[in-house]
PDB file of C-alpha atoms in Angstrom:
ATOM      1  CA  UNK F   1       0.000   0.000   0.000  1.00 48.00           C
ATOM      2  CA  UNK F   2       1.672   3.099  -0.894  1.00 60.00           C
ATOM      3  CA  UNK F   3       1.001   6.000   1.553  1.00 68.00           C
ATOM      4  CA  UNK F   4       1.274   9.843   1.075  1.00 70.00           C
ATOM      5  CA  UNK F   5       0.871  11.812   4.235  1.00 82.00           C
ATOM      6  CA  UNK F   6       1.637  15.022   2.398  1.00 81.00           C
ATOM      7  CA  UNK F   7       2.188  16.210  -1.031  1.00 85.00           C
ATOM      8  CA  UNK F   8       5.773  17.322  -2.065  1.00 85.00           C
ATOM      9  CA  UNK F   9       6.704  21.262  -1.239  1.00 85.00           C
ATOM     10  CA  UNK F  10       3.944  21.246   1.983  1.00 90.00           C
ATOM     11  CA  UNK F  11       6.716  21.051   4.740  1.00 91.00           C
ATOM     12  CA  UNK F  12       7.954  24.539   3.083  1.00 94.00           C
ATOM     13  CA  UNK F  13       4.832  25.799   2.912  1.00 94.00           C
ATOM     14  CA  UNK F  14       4.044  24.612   6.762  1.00 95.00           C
ATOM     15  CA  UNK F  15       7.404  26.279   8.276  1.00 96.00           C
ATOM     16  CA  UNK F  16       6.194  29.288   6.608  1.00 96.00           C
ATOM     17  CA  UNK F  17       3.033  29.499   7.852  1.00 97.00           C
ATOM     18  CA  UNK F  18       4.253  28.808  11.655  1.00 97.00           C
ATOM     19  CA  UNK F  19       7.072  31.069  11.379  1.00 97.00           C
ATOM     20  CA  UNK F  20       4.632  33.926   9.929  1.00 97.00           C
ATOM     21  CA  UNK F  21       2.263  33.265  12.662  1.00 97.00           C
ATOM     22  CA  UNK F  22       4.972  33.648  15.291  1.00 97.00           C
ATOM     23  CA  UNK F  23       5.811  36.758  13.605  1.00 97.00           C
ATOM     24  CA  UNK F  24       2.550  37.765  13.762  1.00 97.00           C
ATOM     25  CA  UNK F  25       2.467  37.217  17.355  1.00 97.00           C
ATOM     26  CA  UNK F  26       5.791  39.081  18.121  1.00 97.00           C
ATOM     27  CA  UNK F  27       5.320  41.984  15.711  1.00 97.00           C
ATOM     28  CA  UNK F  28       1.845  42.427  17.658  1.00 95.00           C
ATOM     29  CA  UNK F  29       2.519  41.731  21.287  1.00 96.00           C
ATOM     30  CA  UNK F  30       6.199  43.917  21.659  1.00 95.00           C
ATOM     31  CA  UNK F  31       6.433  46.070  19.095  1.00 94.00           C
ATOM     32  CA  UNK F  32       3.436  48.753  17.584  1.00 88.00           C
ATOM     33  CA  UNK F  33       3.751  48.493  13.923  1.00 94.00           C
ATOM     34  CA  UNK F  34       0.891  47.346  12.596  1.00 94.00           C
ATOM     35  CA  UNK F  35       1.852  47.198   9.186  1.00 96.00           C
ATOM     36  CA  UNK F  36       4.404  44.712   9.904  1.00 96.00           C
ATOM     37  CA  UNK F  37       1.884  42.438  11.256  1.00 96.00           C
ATOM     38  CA  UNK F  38      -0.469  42.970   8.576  1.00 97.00           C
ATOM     39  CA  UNK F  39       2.272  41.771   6.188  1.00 97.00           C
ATOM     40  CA  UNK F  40       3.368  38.837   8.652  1.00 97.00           C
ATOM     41  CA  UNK F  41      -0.541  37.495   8.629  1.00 97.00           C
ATOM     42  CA  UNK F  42      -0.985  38.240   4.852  1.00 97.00           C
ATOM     43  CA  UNK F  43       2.157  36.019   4.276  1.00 97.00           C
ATOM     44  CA  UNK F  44       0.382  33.035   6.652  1.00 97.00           C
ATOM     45  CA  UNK F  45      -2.876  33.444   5.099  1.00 97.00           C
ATOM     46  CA  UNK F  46      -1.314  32.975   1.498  1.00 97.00           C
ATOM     47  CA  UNK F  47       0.522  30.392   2.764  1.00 96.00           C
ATOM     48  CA  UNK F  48      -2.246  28.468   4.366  1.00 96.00           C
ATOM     49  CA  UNK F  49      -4.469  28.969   1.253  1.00 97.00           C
ATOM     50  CA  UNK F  50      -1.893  27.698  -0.685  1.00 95.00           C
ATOM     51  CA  UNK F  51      -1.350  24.223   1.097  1.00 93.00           C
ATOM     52  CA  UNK F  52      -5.100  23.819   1.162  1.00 94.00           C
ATOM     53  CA  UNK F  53      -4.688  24.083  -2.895  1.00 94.00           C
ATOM     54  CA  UNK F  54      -2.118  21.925  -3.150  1.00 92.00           C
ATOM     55  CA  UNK F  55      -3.677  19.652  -0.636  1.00 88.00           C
ATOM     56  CA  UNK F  56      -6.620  19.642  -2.178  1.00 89.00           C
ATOM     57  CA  UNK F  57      -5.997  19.522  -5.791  1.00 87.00           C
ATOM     58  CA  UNK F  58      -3.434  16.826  -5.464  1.00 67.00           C
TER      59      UNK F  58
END
């Protein structure tokens, strides 16, 4: 039985939405630029959207 857990170039996609979401977090919580963390949660959104695609499509 051959078994795919995930499809090729999700891991990249995954480390980039965790490390945008941690940005988000920092950006939000210690610093007040808030267009910083509307570019660090625009970055995790794409990414996210984009894994569901290639999730989903594959």
């Amino acid at each position: 039985m051959d078994r795919e857990i995930l499809p090729p170039g999700s891991l990249v996609l995954l480390s980039l939405i965790s490390i945008s979401g941690l940005m988000t977090w920092w950006t939000n919580n210690f610093t007040k630029r808030t267009d910083l963390v509307k570019i660090f949660a625009t970055v995790g959104i794409a990414s996210m959207i984009s894994l569901l695609v290639l999730v989903f499509v594959d």
